[in-house]
Short mmCIF file of C-alpha atoms and ligand atoms in Angstrom, two decimals:
data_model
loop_
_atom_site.label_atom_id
_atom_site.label_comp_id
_atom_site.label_asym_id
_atom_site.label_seq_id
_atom_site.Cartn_x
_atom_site.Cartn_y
_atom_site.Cartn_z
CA UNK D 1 1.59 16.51 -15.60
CA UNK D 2 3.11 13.66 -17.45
CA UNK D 3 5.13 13.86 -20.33
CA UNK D 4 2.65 12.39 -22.76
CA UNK D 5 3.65 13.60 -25.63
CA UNK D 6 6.73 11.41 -25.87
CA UNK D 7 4.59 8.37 -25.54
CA UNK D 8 1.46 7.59 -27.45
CA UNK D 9 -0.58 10.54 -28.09
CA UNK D 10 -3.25 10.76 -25.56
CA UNK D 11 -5.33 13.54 -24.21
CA UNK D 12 -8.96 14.34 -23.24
CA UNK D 13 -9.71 15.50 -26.65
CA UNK D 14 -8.64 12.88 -28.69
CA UNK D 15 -11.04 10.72 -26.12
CA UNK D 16 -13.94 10.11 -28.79
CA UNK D 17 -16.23 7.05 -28.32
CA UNK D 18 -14.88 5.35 -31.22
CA UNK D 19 -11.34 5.69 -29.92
CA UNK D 20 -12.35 4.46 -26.16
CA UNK D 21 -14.39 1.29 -27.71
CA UNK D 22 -11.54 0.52 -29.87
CA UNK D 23 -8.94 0.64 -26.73
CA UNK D 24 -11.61 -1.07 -24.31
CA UNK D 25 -11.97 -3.90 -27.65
CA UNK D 26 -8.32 -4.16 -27.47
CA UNK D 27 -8.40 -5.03 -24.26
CA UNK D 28 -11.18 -7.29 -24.13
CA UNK D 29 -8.70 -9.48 -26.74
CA UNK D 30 -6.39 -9.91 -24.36
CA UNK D 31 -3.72 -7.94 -26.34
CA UNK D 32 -1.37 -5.95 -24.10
CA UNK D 33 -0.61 -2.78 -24.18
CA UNK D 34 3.01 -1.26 -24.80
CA UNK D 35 3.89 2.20 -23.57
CA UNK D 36 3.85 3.81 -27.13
CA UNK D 37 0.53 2.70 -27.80
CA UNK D 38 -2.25 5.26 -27.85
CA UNK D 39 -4.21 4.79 -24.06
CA UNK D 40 -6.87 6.68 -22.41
CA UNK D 41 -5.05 9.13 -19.83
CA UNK D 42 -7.42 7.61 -17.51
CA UNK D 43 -5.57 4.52 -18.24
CA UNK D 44 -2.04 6.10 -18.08
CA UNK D 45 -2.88 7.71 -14.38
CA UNK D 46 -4.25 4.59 -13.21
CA UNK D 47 -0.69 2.19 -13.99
CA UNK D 48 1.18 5.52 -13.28
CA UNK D 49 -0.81 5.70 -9.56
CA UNK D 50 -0.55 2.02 -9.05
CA UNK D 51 3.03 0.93 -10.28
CA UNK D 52 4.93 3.91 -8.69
CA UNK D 53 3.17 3.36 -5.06
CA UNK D 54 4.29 -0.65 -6.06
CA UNK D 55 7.64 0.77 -6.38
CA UNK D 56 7.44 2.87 -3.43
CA UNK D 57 6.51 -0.21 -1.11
CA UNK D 58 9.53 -2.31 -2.30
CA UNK D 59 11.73 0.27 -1.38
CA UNK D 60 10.16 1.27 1.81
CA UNK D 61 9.33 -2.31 2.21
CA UNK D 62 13.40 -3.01 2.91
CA UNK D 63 13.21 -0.79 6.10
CA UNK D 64 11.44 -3.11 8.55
CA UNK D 65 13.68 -6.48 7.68
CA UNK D 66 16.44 -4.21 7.19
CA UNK D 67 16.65 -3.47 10.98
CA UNK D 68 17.19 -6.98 11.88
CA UNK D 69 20.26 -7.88 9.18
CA UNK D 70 22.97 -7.27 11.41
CA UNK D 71 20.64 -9.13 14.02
CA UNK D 72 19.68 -12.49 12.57
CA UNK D 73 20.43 -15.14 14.63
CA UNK D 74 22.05 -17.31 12.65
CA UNK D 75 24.92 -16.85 9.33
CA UNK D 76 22.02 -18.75 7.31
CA UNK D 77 19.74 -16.45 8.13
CA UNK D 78 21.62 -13.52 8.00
CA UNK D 79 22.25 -14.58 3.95
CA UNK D 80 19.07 -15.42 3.28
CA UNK D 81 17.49 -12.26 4.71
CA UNK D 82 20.11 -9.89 2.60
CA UNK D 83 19.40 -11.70 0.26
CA UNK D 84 15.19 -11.09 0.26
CA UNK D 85 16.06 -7.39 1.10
CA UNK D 86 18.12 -6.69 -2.02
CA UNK D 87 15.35 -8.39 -4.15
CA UNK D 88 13.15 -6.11 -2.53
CA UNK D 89 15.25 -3.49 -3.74
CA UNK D 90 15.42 -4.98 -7.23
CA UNK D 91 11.47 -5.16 -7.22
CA UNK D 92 11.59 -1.68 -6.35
CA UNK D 93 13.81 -0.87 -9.27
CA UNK D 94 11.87 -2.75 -11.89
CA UNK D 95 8.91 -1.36 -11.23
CA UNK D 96 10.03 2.78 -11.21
CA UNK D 97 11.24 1.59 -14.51
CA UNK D 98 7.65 -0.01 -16.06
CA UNK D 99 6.38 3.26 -14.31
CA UNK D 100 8.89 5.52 -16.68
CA UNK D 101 7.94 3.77 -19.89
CA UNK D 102 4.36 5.38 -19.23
CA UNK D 103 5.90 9.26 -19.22
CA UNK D 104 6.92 9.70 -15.41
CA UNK D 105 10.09 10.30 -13.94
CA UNK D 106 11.65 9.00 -10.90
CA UNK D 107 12.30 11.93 -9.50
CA UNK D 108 8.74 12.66 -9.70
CA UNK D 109 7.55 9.74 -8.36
CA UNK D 110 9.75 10.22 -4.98
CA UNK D 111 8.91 13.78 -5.08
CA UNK D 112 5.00 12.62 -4.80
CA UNK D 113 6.37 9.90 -2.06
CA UNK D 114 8.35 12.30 0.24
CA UNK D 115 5.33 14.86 -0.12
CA UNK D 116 2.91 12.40 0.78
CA UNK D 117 0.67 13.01 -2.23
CA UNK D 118 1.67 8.89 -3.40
CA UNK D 119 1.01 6.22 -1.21
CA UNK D 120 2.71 3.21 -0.20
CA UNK D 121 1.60 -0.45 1.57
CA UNK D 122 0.25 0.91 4.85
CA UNK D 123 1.82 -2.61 6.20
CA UNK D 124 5.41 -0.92 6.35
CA UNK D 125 4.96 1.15 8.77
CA UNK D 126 4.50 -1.25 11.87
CA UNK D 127 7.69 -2.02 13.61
CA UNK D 128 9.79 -5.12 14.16
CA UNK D 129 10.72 -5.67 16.89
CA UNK D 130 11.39 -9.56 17.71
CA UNK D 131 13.33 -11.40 15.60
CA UNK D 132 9.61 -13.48 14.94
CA UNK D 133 8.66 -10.37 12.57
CA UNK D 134 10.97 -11.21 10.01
CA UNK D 135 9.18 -14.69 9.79
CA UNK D 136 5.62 -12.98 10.27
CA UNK D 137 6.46 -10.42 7.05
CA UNK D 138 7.94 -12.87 4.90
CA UNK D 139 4.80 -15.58 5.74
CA UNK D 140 2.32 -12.94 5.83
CA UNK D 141 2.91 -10.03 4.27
CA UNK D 142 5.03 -12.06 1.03
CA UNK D 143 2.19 -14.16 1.28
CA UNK D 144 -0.50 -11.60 0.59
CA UNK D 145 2.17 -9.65 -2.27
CA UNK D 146 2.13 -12.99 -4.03
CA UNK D 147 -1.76 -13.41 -3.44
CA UNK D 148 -1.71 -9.82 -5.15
CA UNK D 149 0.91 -10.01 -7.60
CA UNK D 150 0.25 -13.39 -9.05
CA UNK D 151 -2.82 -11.87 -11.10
CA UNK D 152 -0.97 -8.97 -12.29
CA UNK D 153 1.32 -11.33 -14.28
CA UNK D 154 -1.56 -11.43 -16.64
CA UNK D 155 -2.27 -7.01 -16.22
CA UNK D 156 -3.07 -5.43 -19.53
CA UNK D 157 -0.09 -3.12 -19.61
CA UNK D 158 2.72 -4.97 -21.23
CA UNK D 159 5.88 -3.76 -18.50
CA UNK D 160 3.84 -4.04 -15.64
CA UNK D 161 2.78 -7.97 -16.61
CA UNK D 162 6.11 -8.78 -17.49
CA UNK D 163 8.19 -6.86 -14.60
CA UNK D 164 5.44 -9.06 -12.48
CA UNK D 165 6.33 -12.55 -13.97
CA UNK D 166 10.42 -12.07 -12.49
CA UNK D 167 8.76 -10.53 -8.81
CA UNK D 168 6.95 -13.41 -8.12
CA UNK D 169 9.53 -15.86 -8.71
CA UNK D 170 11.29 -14.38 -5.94
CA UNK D 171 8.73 -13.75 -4.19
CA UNK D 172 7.89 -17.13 -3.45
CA UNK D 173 11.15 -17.41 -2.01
CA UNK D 174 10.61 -14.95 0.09
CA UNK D 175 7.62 -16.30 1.39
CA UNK D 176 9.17 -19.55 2.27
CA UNK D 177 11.94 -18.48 4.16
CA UNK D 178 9.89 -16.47 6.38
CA UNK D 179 7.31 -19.53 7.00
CA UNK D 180 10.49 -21.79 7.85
CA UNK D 181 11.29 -19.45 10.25
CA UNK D 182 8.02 -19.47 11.45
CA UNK D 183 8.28 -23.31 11.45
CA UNK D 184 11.85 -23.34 13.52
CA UNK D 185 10.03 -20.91 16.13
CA UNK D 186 6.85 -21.80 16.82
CA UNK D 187 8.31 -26.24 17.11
CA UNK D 188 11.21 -24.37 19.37
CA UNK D 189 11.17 -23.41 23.27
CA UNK D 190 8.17 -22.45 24.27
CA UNK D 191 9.69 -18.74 24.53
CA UNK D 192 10.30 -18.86 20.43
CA UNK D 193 6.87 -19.94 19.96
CA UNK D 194 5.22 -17.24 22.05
CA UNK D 195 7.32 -14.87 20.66
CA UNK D 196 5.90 -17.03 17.03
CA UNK D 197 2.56 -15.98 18.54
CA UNK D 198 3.22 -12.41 19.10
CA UNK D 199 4.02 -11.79 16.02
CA UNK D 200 0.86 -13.33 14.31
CA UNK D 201 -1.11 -11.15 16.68
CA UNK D 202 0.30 -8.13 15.19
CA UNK D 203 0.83 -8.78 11.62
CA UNK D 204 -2.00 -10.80 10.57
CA UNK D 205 -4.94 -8.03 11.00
CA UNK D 206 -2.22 -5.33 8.71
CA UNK D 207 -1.58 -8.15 6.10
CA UNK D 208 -5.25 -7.93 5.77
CA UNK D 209 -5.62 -4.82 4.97
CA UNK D 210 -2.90 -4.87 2.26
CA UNK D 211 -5.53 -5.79 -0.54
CA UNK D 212 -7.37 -2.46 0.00
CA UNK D 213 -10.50 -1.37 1.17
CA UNK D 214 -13.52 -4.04 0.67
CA UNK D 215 -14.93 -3.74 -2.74
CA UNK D 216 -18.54 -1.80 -1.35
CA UNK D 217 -15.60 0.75 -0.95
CA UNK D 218 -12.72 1.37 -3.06
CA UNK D 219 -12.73 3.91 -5.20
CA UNK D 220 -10.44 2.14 -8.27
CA UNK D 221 -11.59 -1.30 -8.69
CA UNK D 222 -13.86 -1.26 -11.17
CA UNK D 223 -12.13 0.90 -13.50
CA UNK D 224 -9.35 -1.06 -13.36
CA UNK D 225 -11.17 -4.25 -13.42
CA UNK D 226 -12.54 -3.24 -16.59
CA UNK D 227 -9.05 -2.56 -17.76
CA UNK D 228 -7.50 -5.91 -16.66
CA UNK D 229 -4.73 -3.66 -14.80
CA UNK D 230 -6.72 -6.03 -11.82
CA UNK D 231 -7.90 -9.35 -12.58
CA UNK D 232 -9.51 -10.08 -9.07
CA UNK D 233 -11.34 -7.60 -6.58
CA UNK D 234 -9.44 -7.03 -2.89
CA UNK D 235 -11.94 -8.85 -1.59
CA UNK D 236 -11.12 -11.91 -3.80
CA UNK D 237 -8.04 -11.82 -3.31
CA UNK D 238 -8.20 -11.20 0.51
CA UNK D 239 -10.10 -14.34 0.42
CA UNK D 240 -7.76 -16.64 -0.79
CA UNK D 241 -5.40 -15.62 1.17
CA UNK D 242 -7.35 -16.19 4.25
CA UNK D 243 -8.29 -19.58 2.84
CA UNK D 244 -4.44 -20.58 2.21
CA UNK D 245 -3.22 -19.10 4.93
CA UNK D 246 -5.33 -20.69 7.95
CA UNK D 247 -3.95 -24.07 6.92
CA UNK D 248 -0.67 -23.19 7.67
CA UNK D 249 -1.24 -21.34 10.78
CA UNK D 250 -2.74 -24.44 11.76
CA UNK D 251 0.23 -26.19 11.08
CA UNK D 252 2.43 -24.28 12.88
CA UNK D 253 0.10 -24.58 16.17
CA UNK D 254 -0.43 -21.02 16.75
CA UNK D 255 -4.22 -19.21 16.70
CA UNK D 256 -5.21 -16.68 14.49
CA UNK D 257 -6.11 -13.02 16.18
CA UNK D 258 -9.92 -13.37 15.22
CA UNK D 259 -12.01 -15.10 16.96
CA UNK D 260 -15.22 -14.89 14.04
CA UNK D 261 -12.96 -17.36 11.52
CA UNK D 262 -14.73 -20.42 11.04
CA UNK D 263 -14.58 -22.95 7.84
CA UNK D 264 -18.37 -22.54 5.94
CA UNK D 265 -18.84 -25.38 3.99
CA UNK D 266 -21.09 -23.38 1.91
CA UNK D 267 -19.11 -20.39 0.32
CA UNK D 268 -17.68 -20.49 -2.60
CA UNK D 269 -20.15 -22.83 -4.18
CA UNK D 270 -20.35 -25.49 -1.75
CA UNK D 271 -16.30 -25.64 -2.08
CA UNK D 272 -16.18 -24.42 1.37
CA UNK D 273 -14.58 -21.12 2.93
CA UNK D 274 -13.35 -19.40 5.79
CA UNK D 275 -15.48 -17.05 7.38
CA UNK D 276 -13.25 -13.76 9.08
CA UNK D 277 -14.56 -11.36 11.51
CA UNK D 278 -14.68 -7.39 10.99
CA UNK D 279 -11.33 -5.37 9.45
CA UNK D 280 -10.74 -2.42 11.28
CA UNK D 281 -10.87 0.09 8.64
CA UNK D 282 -10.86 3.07 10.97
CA UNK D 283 -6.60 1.33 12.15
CA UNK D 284 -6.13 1.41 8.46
CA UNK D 285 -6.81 4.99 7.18
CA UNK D 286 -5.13 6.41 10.25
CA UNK D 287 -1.73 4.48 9.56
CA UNK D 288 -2.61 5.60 5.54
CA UNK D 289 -2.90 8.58 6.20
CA UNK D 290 0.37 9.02 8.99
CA UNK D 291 -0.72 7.85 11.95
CA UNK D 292 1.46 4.44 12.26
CA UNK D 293 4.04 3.84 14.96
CA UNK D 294 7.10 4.54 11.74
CA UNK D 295 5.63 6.46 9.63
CA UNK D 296 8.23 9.18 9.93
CA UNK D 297 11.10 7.14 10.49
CA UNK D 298 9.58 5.51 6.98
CA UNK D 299 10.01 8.68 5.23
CA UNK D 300 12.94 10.56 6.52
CA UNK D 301 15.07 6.99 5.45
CA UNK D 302 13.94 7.60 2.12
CA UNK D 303 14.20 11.42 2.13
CA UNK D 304 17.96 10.88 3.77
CA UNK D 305 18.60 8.20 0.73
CA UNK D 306 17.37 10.42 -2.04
CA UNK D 307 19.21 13.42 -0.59
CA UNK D 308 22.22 11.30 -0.15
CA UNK D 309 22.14 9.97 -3.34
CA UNK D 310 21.76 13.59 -5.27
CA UNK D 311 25.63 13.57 -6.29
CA UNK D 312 25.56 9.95 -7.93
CA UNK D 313 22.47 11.59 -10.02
CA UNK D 314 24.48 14.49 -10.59
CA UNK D 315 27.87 12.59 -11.30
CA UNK D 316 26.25 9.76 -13.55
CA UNK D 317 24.05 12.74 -15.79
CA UNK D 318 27.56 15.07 -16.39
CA UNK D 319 28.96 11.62 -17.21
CA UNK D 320 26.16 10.99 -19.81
CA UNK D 321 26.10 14.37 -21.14
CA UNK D 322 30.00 14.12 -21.59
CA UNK D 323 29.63 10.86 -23.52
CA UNK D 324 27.08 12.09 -25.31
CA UNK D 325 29.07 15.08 -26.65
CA UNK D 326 32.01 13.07 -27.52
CA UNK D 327 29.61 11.15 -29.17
CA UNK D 328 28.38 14.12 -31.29
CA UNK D 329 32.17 15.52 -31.84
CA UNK D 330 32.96 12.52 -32.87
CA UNK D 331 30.15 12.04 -35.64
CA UNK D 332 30.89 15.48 -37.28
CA UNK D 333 34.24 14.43 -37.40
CA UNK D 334 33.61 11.29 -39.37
CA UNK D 335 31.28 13.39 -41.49
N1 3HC U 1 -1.75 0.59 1.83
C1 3HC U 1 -1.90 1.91 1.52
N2 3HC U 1 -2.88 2.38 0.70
C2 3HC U 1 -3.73 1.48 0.17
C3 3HC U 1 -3.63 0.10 0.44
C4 3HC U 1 -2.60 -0.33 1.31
N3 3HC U 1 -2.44 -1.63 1.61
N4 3HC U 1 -4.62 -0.54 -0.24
C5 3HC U 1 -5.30 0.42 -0.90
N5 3HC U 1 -4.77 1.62 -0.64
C6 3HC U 1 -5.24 2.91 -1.16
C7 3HC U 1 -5.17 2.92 -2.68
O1 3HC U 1 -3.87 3.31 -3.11
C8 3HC U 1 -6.24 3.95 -3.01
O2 3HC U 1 -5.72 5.24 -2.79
P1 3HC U 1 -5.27 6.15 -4.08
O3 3HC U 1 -6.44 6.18 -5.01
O4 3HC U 1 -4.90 7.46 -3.47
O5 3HC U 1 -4.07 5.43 -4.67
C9 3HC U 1 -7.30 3.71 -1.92
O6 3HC U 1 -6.62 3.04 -0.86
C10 3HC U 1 -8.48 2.88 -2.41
O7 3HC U 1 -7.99 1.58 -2.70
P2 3HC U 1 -8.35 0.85 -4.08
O8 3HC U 1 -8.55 -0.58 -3.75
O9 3HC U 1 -9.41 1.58 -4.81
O10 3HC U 1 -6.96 1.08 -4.85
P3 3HC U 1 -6.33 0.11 -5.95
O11 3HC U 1 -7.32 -0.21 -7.00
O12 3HC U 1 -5.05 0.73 -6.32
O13 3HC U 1 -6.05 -1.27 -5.14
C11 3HC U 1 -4.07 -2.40 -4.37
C12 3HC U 1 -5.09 -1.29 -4.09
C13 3HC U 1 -4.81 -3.75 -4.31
C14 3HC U 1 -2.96 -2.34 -3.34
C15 3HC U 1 -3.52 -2.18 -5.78
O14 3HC U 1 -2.99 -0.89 -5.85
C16 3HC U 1 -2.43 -3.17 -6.17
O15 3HC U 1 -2.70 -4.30 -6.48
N6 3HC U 1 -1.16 -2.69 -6.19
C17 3HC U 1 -0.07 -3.53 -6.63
C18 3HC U 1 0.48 -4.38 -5.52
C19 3HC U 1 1.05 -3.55 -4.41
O16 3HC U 1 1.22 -2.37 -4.51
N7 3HC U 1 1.37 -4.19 -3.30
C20 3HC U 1 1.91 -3.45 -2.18
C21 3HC U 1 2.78 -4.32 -1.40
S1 3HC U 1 4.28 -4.68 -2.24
C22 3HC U 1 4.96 -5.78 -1.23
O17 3HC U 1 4.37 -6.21 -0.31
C23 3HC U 1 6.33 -6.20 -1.58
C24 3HC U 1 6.71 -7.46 -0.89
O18 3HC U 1 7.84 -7.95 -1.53
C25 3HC U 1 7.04 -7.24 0.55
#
């Protein structure tokens, strides 16, 4: 499966109580964990699971604003949004790398992606196709990452944490230029602020969904809860997103597609709450599992890109080899 055996010795048998307790104790310090430490595989397939289907939704995540670069409407915007899209890419990049230190390749990992047998954010495979999108995604769907990926900061595994810590500071930038474009739209003719409008009807129900199932029914959570790879349930984290994100919907005069959201005064210990009508799960595990409007045209960019980029693999290993056996001639001759 993984090549374990180059990083901290772990397998089923060496699994005893007294090994677990002493990795769960470990935890329950606070240390974190490096990538040569002894882990529980369990442990190892979780961050390998999670991190690479991170990695695959930065990448994949470039597609939908990367259809409007050569459209933006203005120079400023056109900068700014390259500029989000190659962080994107950089996120991507980061995190295949935190995945590696744990015993997987990359070429495994977009193996699993292309085959379908690794996920990534279900969110990236609705289309864009107003210029109001790129405003909805970075508000909305930034919004919810950074919701997400704020908590992982503090994540048990060592690379993952501190890969996390450079995302979100970008992030955050990428979640304010889309809500000023939000801003310019929906305080613009009344044609940019319906189109403002139509873009919160579509995206806001998907960016929902990006925290995962509800907690009554994930299958992960708990494990990894346990393991501080998640600090908050999907729920939780859903929730504050709702709560931070109604405010500035409000702001920007346009109504939120659900018409069950109401403040309660008495969630959250009398802090007060927004209420939020039913998540259509049944939308959700169809576009999972293939059924969204790009799916396809999600996966055959990133099949064209790995097949396109098989010679710059090919050309940069013969390079490294080469070096590498200069390196070697070299030795014996100082020998
Ligand atoms: N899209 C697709 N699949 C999803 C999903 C989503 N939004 N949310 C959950 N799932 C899948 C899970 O992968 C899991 O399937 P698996 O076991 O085959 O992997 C199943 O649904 C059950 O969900 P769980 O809640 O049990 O799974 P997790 O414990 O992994 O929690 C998660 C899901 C909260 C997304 C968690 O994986 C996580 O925090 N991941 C890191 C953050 C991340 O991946 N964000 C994706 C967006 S990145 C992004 O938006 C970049 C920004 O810059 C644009």
């Amino acid at each position: 499966m993984y090549s374990q055996g180059l990083i901290g010795a772990d397998s089923s048998s060496d699994e005893t109580p007294e090994f677990m307790a002493a990795f769960q104790q470990r935890i329950d310090r606070e240390e974190k964990i490096e990538p040569n430490d002894p882990m529980p595989s369990g442990y190892r397939k979780t961050l390998i699971r999670q991190i690479g289907q991170h990695a695959h939704s930065e990448i994949v995540g470039m597609l939908p604003e990367g259809n409007w670069v050569t459209r933006a409407p203005t120079l400023r915007r056109k900068t700014a949004l390259l500029a989000k899209v190659q962080d994107e890419g950089g996120h991507g990049l980061y995190l295949y790398s935190a995945a590696e230190t744990l015993g997987v390749s990359r070429k495994q990992m977009t193996e699993e992606l292309l085959d379908g047998r690794a996920k990534y954010s279900s969110i990236f495979n609705y289309p864009t196709p107003t210029w109001a999108d790129i405003g909805a995604i970075g508000w909305l769907v930034d919004g919810a990452a950074i919701m997400n990926q704020i908590p992982l900061c503090r994540c048990s595994f060592g690379p993952y944490a501190r890969a996390m810590v450079r995302v979100c500071k970008e992030e955050s930038f990428h979640q304010r230029q889309g809500y000023e474009i939000m801003v310019t739209l929906a305080h613009g003719a009344p044609e940019q602020k319906e189109m403002a409008q139509d873009a919160l009807n579509r995206w806001w129900w998907p960016s929902m969904m990006m925290f995962g199932p509800h907690d009554s029914d994930n299958t992960n959570s708990d494990q990894s809860m346990a393991w501080k790879i998640k600090r908050f349930t999907n729920d939780e984290l859903r929730q504050k997103f709702v709560d931070a994100t109604v405010p500035q919907a409000e702001y920007l005069g346009l109504s939120l597609p659900d018409p069950d959201l109401k403040w309660n005064p008495d969630k959250n210990d009398g802090k007060g709450s927004y209420d939020f009508g039913p998540i259509d799960w049944d939308e959700f595990w169809r576009v999972v599992k293939g059924g969204g409007m790009m799916n396809k045209d999600r996966i055959a960019a990133r099949k064209k890109a790995w097949d396109d980029g098989e010679w710059v693999r090919e050309a940069a290993l013969a390079h490294a080899k080469k070096r590498k056996n200069q390196q070697a001639t070299q030795n014996v001759a100082a020998e």
